[in-house]
RNA sequence: GGGCGCGUAGCUCAGUUGGUUAGAGCGCCUGCUUCACACGCAGGAGGUCACAGGUUCGAGUCCUGUCGCGCCCACCA
């Protein structure tokens, strides 16, 4: 058998990757357990894969594999970033045709091309989406891809509309002048920016005085239709009922009394621009003020802005300020920090504009969703996300769902050219429902993508039809996702699920951390600080990348991902690989077939021990996955495989193997433990374990075709063996003590040292039985003697169980002296601590008995140990 | 302004319900090319658990406050 010295993941992953993906979309029948998850982008669509996805998919994948290996059927619902994934597929293919490596392009250029290709290859994209089983309705292009989802979207829209929960209204919306679309509140990101607060004088008509208003956006003054003061603000009593002259526009506008003005802030006087500020808009409604739009959809000043018309809004600001300054109307300018809203997608400064849009009334939908979480029908892991969820749900605002984009589900509303009324309909209407006219035009807008995403848990199962899938799989059991889309998606799925299915969409929501880079920055495509999964999986292997992510994935914490971590994960993969290499090569040498026949009799201590440890490991791993403690899974397996199986078990077994010995019990047990370890590891490191498992069992008859379908090891009380664990522990202590002494005296590793092991306990008998193991692993030759070590016999290390004395080469006792002195110091410290506790009556009376007993026992050990160390120190030659 | 979270070894982080001398990986130091693995083996150094109080027989763990950091939400011009 040829096995490479170093594990080269690239050689094995592509083959299994294909299987991995295919296996994902498998539909069980009569499922008992359901898993609800996002699609894992196929490896050939890596363009859309980033570390955040990878973490999410890894956690999902671990969970799915675990369930499947436990014989529980899973349904994995492929999910939602259809357009993104499909586009990336096209782009990847296009690049491959061109022979361009996407990594040489750079993010920006890549994104640019994605957008270009999106338009150019729209048709191909749609076909690809069909292949992926995803769906999208390309609104502006007027054809429908997936009748299912489109139908569900229209159904929901119509039902909500008929219930009065969807309405069309003129409101202030967040408008992106670059994307030319309205945005929901959530799509606006606030950015702290240094700006100015301009104080502008507005002369009061029929009076000498002027009202000074403070504003951060002077250009909007062109659209002012009032000036507000607080009714309680005594400073401006004389201005009540008067008007002011709006500078630059020479318009007379009223002074209104409104709580909009906060006497504490600025001058206490506010300019009111109902067309360009949400607060002013509300105030304008209260006072029936005209709304003058001075900025248009492209961010340019309108004709209403007089001589500033046509100017860019930022240019206009400079001109307005300059002109006001010329007129001597600038009272002062103070620097001011403000949060400017920007478009999440393109970072353009958002412009609040009055516009007619479609909205969903959220309060009636939010209330049942709040209750569902409160009474535990939906459970968050970790639980503290409930607070965040509630915070948002209790303060929820109506949701602007119409978008002026060219992709998306088109709004099923038609306007009548004759009577102007709206017809909302599931099917394309032939006549206006109000006047019967046939002159109908569909609303050109499309829906927010999150609108259809919110329907995903049931639309993917066939809703609105009453399908078997729907009845079987709704509600699903688990959603794994990031908190960044808690509001965008999770909350809305819960609301829609309750509204249309009458039940929650999922029982549990596991919320993972965000992936951050070494500088603690959130990794995101737009920020450009991503570690490219393509690169790292190629460099370190997908298994190593997965393991690195999992090791950091403690619930409730973010993940800092560094290359160092992947280096060590790769080392672990290599360690497993080489353990296998050792086993397989030795099997050949021994004439053993590389297959597993199940464990043989556990005749030796190390066998009883490793089975007991394996059992504990299985127990911990199962529990950890069940509780979504992925970091613990990884850690527990790492510890067991490396530091128990490799470091001790295999090392001991080396002494047992002889050439051509055939299939001994030793072999059967080693292989059995290794094979079970592979199965335990499989969800965490699928490729490596699959490859090794296949090599281990070349004859597949009677076995699952893949390790992914093999049984996940479950804890078995019959394997637990306290005695073996305790004995092995002492054996390890003896060996470690000997190695310690060797290191202290700087012994040549090749030189076998003589010594004596003294013991009055079972350790002596243990040592007698395992003297070969001790002598080989520590490279010493020991005599065994009952009793305790005599003074001055050599250098010593002792435990409550035994004293080990080695003959020190001359001149190497100084290290021993220092070590003993330090040890004595430490012991004195802990003895003092224990004594203090045991001397305290309240402690004795209140602490539980086992705790007190434990400390008593420990104190006795410490004291015995101290005695030995002191005596050893005194026994050292001066 | 409101809410959430974090501050533990040089670095990145664990530490389930308070209970023996606080852990891991990386890095560092010492010694080893021992025929599975230098992506390795053996050994080692390194922490007043941010600070100050409090509860308790006992606090890294619970409570209060302070300082520092991060995130989310919010219509104060």
JSON list of N, CA and C in Angstrom, two decimals, chain A residues 157-198:
[
{"chain": "A", "resi": 157, "resn": "UNK", "atom": "N", "xyz": [-49.28, 38.14, -0.72]},
{"chain": "A", "resi": 157, "resn": "UNK", "atom": "CA", "xyz": [-49.53, 39.56, -0.94]},
{"chain": "A", "resi": 157, "resn": "UNK", "atom": "C", "xyz": [-51.03, 39.85, -0.97]},
{"chain": "A", "resi": 158, "resn": "UNK", "atom": "N", "xyz": [-51.73, 39.03, -1.72]},
{"chain": "A", "resi": 158, "resn": "UNK", "atom": "CA", "xyz": [-53.17, 39.25, -1.84]},
{"chain": "A", "resi": 158, "resn": "UNK", "atom": "C", "xyz": [-53.88, 39.10, -0.51]},
{"chain": "A", "resi": 159, "resn": "UNK", "atom": "N", "xyz": [-53.52, 38.03, 0.22]},
{"chain": "A", "resi": 159, "resn": "UNK", "atom": "CA", "xyz": [-54.18, 37.80, 1.51]},
{"chain": "A", "resi": 159, "resn": "UNK", "atom": "C", "xyz": [-53.91, 38.94, 2.49]},
{"chain": "A", "resi": 160, "resn": "UNK", "atom": "N", "xyz": [-52.68, 39.37, 2.53]},
{"chain": "A", "resi": 160, "resn": "UNK", "atom": "CA", "xyz": [-52.35, 40.47, 3.45]},
{"chain": "A", "resi": 160, "resn": "UNK", "atom": "C", "xyz": [-53.07, 41.75, 3.03]},
{"chain": "A", "resi": 161, "resn": "UNK", "atom": "N", "xyz": [-53.17, 41.95, 1.72]},
{"chain": "A", "resi": 161, "resn": "UNK", "atom": "CA", "xyz": [-53.83, 43.14, 1.21]},
{"chain": "A", "resi": 161, "resn": "UNK", "atom": "C", "xyz": [-55.32, 43.12, 1.57]},
{"chain": "A", "resi": 162, "resn": "UNK", "atom": "N", "xyz": [-55.92, 41.95, 1.38]},
{"chain": "A", "resi": 162, "resn": "UNK", "atom": "CA", "xyz": [-57.35, 41.84, 1.68]},
{"chain": "A", "resi": 162, "resn": "UNK", "atom": "C", "xyz": [-57.62, 42.00, 3.16]},
{"chain": "A", "resi": 163, "resn": "UNK", "atom": "N", "xyz": [-56.65, 41.63, 3.97]},
{"chain": "A", "resi": 163, "resn": "UNK", "atom": "CA", "xyz": [-56.79, 41.77, 5.42]},
{"chain": "A", "resi": 163, "resn": "UNK", "atom": "C", "xyz": [-56.48, 43.19, 5.87]},
{"chain": "A", "resi": 164, "resn": "UNK", "atom": "N", "xyz": [-56.04, 44.01, 4.93]},
{"chain": "A", "resi": 164, "resn": "UNK", "atom": "CA", "xyz": [-55.70, 45.38, 5.30]},
{"chain": "A", "resi": 164, "resn": "UNK", "atom": "C", "xyz": [-54.32, 45.51, 5.90]},
{"chain": "A", "resi": 165, "resn": "UNK", "atom": "N", "xyz": [-53.52, 44.45, 5.77]},
{"chain": "A", "resi": 165, "resn": "UNK", "atom": "CA", "xyz": [-52.18, 44.51, 6.36]},
{"chain": "A", "resi": 165, "resn": "UNK", "atom": "C", "xyz": [-51.13, 45.01, 5.36]},
{"chain": "A", "resi": 166, "resn": "UNK", "atom": "N", "xyz": [-51.54, 45.08, 4.10]},
{"chain": "A", "resi": 166, "resn": "UNK", "atom": "CA", "xyz": [-50.66, 45.71, 3.13]},
{"chain": "A", "resi": 166, "resn": "UNK", "atom": "C", "xyz": [-51.37, 46.94, 2.62]},
{"chain": "A", "resi": 167, "resn": "UNK", "atom": "N", "xyz": [-50.67, 48.04, 2.60]},
{"chain": "A", "resi": 167, "resn": "UNK", "atom": "CA", "xyz": [-51.29, 49.26, 2.10]},
{"chain": "A", "resi": 167, "resn": "UNK", "atom": "C", "xyz": [-50.30, 50.04, 1.27]},
{"chain": "A", "resi": 168, "resn": "UNK", "atom": "N", "xyz": [-50.83, 50.92, 0.46]},
{"chain": "A", "resi": 168, "resn": "UNK", "atom": "CA", "xyz": [-50.00, 51.75, -0.36]},
{"chain": "A", "resi": 168, "resn": "UNK", "atom": "C", "xyz": [-50.14, 53.16, 0.16]},
{"chain": "A", "resi": 169, "resn": "UNK", "atom": "N", "xyz": [-49.04, 53.81, 0.40]},
{"chain": "A", "resi": 169, "resn": "UNK", "atom": "CA", "xyz": [-49.17, 55.13, 0.98]},
{"chain": "A", "resi": 169, "resn": "UNK", "atom": "C", "xyz": [-48.02, 56.04, 0.65]},
{"chain": "A", "resi": 170, "resn": "UNK", "atom": "N", "xyz": [-48.30, 57.32, 0.84]},
{"chain": "A", "resi": 170, "resn": "UNK", "atom": "CA", "xyz": [-47.26, 58.30, 0.59]},
{"chain": "A", "resi": 170, "resn": "UNK", "atom": "C", "xyz": [-46.53, 58.54, 1.90]},
{"chain": "A", "resi": 171, "resn": "UNK", "atom": "N", "xyz": [-45.31, 58.17, 1.93]},
{"chain": "A", "resi": 171, "resn": "UNK", "atom": "CA", "xyz": [-44.54, 58.32, 3.16]},
{"chain": "A", "resi": 171, "resn": "UNK", "atom": "C", "xyz": [-43.12, 58.74, 2.82]},
{"chain": "A", "resi": 172, "resn": "UNK", "atom": "N", "xyz": [-42.49, 59.10, 3.88]},
{"chain": "A", "resi": 172, "resn": "UNK", "atom": "CA", "xyz": [-41.07, 59.37, 3.76]},
{"chain": "A", "resi": 172, "resn": "UNK", "atom": "C", "xyz": [-40.37, 58.03, 3.69]},
{"chain": "A", "resi": 173, "resn": "UNK", "atom": "N", "xyz": [-39.64, 57.81, 2.62]},
{"chain": "A", "resi": 173, "resn": "UNK", "atom": "CA", "xyz": [-38.88, 56.57, 2.56]},
{"chain": "A", "resi": 173, "resn": "UNK", "atom": "C", "xyz": [-37.40, 56.89, 2.41]},
{"chain": "A", "resi": 174, "resn": "UNK", "atom": "N", "xyz": [-36.60, 55.89, 2.74]},
{"chain": "A", "resi": 174, "resn": "UNK", "atom": "CA", "xyz": [-35.16, 56.02, 2.52]},
{"chain": "A", "resi": 174, "resn": "UNK", "atom": "C", "xyz": [-34.92, 55.74, 1.05]},
{"chain": "A", "resi": 175, "resn": "UNK", "atom": "N", "xyz": [-34.34, 56.69, 0.38]},
{"chain": "A", "resi": 175, "resn": "UNK", "atom": "CA", "xyz": [-34.15, 56.53, -1.05]},
{"chain": "A", "resi": 175, "resn": "UNK", "atom": "C", "xyz": [-32.66, 56.52, -1.37]},
{"chain": "A", "resi": 176, "resn": "UNK", "atom": "N", "xyz": [-32.26, 55.52, -2.14]},
{"chain": "A", "resi": 176, "resn": "UNK", "atom": "CA", "xyz": [-30.87, 55.51, -2.57]},
{"chain": "A", "resi": 176, "resn": "UNK", "atom": "C", "xyz": [-30.79, 56.13, -3.96]},
{"chain": "A", "resi": 177, "resn": "UNK", "atom": "N", "xyz": [-30.14, 57.28, -4.09]},
{"chain": "A", "resi": 177, "resn": "UNK", "atom": "CA", "xyz": [-30.09, 57.98, -5.37]},
{"chain": "A", "resi": 177, "resn": "UNK", "atom": "C", "xyz": [-29.25, 57.24, -6.40]},
{"chain": "A", "resi": 178, "resn": "UNK", "atom": "N", "xyz": [-28.48, 56.28, -5.96]},
{"chain": "A", "resi": 178, "resn": "UNK", "atom": "CA", "xyz": [-27.67, 55.56, -6.93]},
{"chain": "A", "resi": 178, "resn": "UNK", "atom": "C", "xyz": [-28.36, 54.29, -7.40]},
{"chain": "A", "resi": 179, "resn": "UNK", "atom": "N", "xyz": [-28.95, 53.55, -6.44]},
{"chain": "A", "resi": 179, "resn": "UNK", "atom": "CA", "xyz": [-29.65, 52.33, -6.80]},
{"chain": "A", "resi": 179, "resn": "UNK", "atom": "C", "xyz": [-31.04, 52.66, -7.35]},
{"chain": "A", "resi": 180, "resn": "UNK", "atom": "N", "xyz": [-31.46, 53.90, -7.14]},
{"chain": "A", "resi": 180, "resn": "UNK", "atom": "CA", "xyz": [-32.78, 54.33, -7.58]},
{"chain": "A", "resi": 180, "resn": "UNK", "atom": "C", "xyz": [-33.89, 53.47, -7.02]},
{"chain": "A", "resi": 181, "resn": "UNK", "atom": "N", "xyz": [-33.81, 53.23, -5.76]},
{"chain": "A", "resi": 181, "resn": "UNK", "atom": "CA", "xyz": [-34.87, 52.44, -5.15]},
{"chain": "A", "resi": 181, "resn": "UNK", "atom": "C", "xyz": [-35.09, 52.87, -3.71]},
{"chain": "A", "resi": 182, "resn": "UNK", "atom": "N", "xyz": [-36.28, 52.52, -3.22]},
{"chain": "A", "resi": 182, "resn": "UNK", "atom": "CA", "xyz": [-36.56, 52.73, -1.81]},
{"chain": "A", "resi": 182, "resn": "UNK", "atom": "C", "xyz": [-35.89, 51.63, -1.02]},
{"chain": "A", "resi": 183, "resn": "UNK", "atom": "N", "xyz": [-35.58, 51.93, 0.22]},
{"chain": "A", "resi": 183, "resn": "UNK", "atom": "CA", "xyz": [-34.94, 50.93, 1.07]},
{"chain": "A", "resi": 183, "resn": "UNK", "atom": "C", "xyz": [-35.75, 50.82, 2.35]},
{"chain": "A", "resi": 184, "resn": "UNK", "atom": "N", "xyz": [-35.71, 49.64, 2.95]},
{"chain": "A", "resi": 184, "resn": "UNK", "atom": "CA", "xyz": [-36.35, 49.51, 4.26]},
{"chain": "A", "resi": 184, "resn": "UNK", "atom": "C", "xyz": [-35.40, 50.10, 5.30]},
{"chain": "A", "resi": 185, "resn": "UNK", "atom": "N", "xyz": [-35.93, 50.36, 6.48]},
{"chain": "A", "resi": 185, "resn": "UNK", "atom": "CA", "xyz": [-35.09, 50.93, 7.54]},
{"chain": "A", "resi": 185, "resn": "UNK", "atom": "C", "xyz": [-33.85, 50.09, 7.78]},
{"chain": "A", "resi": 186, "resn": "UNK", "atom": "N", "xyz": [-34.04, 48.77, 7.68]},
{"chain": "A", "resi": 186, "resn": "UNK", "atom": "CA", "xyz": [-32.93, 47.87, 7.98]},
{"chain": "A", "resi": 186, "resn": "UNK", "atom": "C", "xyz": [-31.81, 47.93, 6.96]},
{"chain": "A", "resi": 187, "resn": "UNK", "atom": "N", "xyz": [-32.15, 48.41, 5.76]},
{"chain": "A", "resi": 187, "resn": "UNK", "atom": "CA", "xyz": [-31.12, 48.44, 4.72]},
{"chain": "A", "resi": 187, "resn": "UNK", "atom": "C", "xyz": [-30.31, 49.73, 4.74]},
{"chain": "A", "resi": 188, "resn": "UNK", "atom": "N", "xyz": [-30.64, 50.58, 5.70]},
{"chain": "A", "resi": 188, "resn": "UNK", "atom": "CA", "xyz": [-29.89, 51.81, 5.84]},
{"chain": "A", "resi": 188, "resn": "UNK", "atom": "C", "xyz": [-28.90, 51.63, 6.98]},
{"chain": "A", "resi": 189, "resn": "UNK", "atom": "N", "xyz": [-27.64, 51.86, 6.69]},
{"chain": "A", "resi": 189, "resn": "UNK", "atom": "CA", "xyz": [-26.65, 51.77, 7.77]},
{"chain": "A", "resi": 189, "resn": "UNK", "atom": "C", "xyz": [-26.19, 53.16, 8.17]},
{"chain": "A", "resi": 190, "resn": "UNK", "atom": "N", "xyz": [-26.12, 53.36, 9.46]},
{"chain": "A", "resi": 190, "resn": "UNK", "atom": "CA", "xyz": [-25.73, 54.68, 9.97]},
{"chain": "A", "resi": 190, "resn": "UNK", "atom": "C", "xyz": [-24.22, 54.74, 10.08]},
{"chain": "A", "resi": 191, "resn": "UNK", "atom": "N", "xyz": [-23.68, 55.88, 9.67]},
{"chain": "A", "resi": 191, "resn": "UNK", "atom": "CA", "xyz": [-22.25, 56.06, 9.82]},
{"chain": "A", "resi": 191, "resn": "UNK", "atom": "C", "xyz": [-21.94, 57.38, 10.49]},
{"chain": "A", "resi": 192, "resn": "UNK", "atom": "N", "xyz": [-21.16, 57.30, 11.55]},
{"chain": "A", "resi": 192, "resn": "UNK", "atom": "CA", "xyz": [-20.75, 58.52, 12.25]},
{"chain": "A", "resi": 192, "resn": "UNK", "atom": "C", "xyz": [-19.87, 59.34, 11.33]},
{"chain": "A", "resi": 193, "resn": "UNK", "atom": "N", "xyz": [-20.26, 60.57, 11.13]},
{"chain": "A", "resi": 193, "resn": "UNK", "atom": "CA", "xyz": [-19.49, 61.42, 10.23]},
{"chain": "A", "resi": 193, "resn": "UNK", "atom": "C", "xyz": [-19.32, 62.80, 10.85]},
{"chain": "A", "resi": 194, "resn": "UNK", "atom": "N", "xyz": [-18.18, 63.40, 10.58]},
{"chain": "A", "resi": 194, "resn": "UNK", "atom": "CA", "xyz": [-17.97, 64.77, 11.06]},
{"chain": "A", "resi": 194, "resn": "UNK", "atom": "C", "xyz": [-18.69, 65.71, 10.10]},
{"chain": "A", "resi": 195, "resn": "UNK", "atom": "N", "xyz": [-19.53, 66.56, 10.65]},
{"chain": "A", "resi": 195, "resn": "UNK", "atom": "CA", "xyz": [-20.26, 67.51, 9.81]},
{"chain": "A", "resi": 195, "resn": "UNK", "atom": "C", "xyz": [-20.33, 68.84, 10.53]},
{"chain": "A", "resi": 196, "resn": "UNK", "atom": "N", "xyz": [-21.22, 69.67, 10.05]},
{"chain": "A", "resi": 196, "resn": "UNK", "atom": "CA", "xyz": [-21.38, 70.98, 10.68]},
{"chain": "A", "resi": 196, "resn": "UNK", "atom": "C", "xyz": [-22.82, 71.21, 11.06]},
{"chain": "A", "resi": 197, "resn": "UNK", "atom": "N", "xyz": [-22.98, 72.04, 12.03]},
{"chain": "A", "resi": 197, "resn": "UNK", "atom": "CA", "xyz": [-24.31, 72.53, 12.37]},
{"chain": "A", "resi": 197, "resn": "UNK", "atom": "C", "xyz": [-24.31, 74.01, 11.98]},
{"chain": "A", "resi": 198, "resn": "UNK", "atom": "N", "xyz": [-25.05, 74.27, 10.93]},
{"chain": "A", "resi": 198, "resn": "UNK", "atom": "CA", "xyz": [-25.11, 75.66, 10.46]},
{"chain": "A", "resi": 198, "resn": "UNK", "atom": "C", "xyz": [-26.24, 76.41, 11.15]}
]
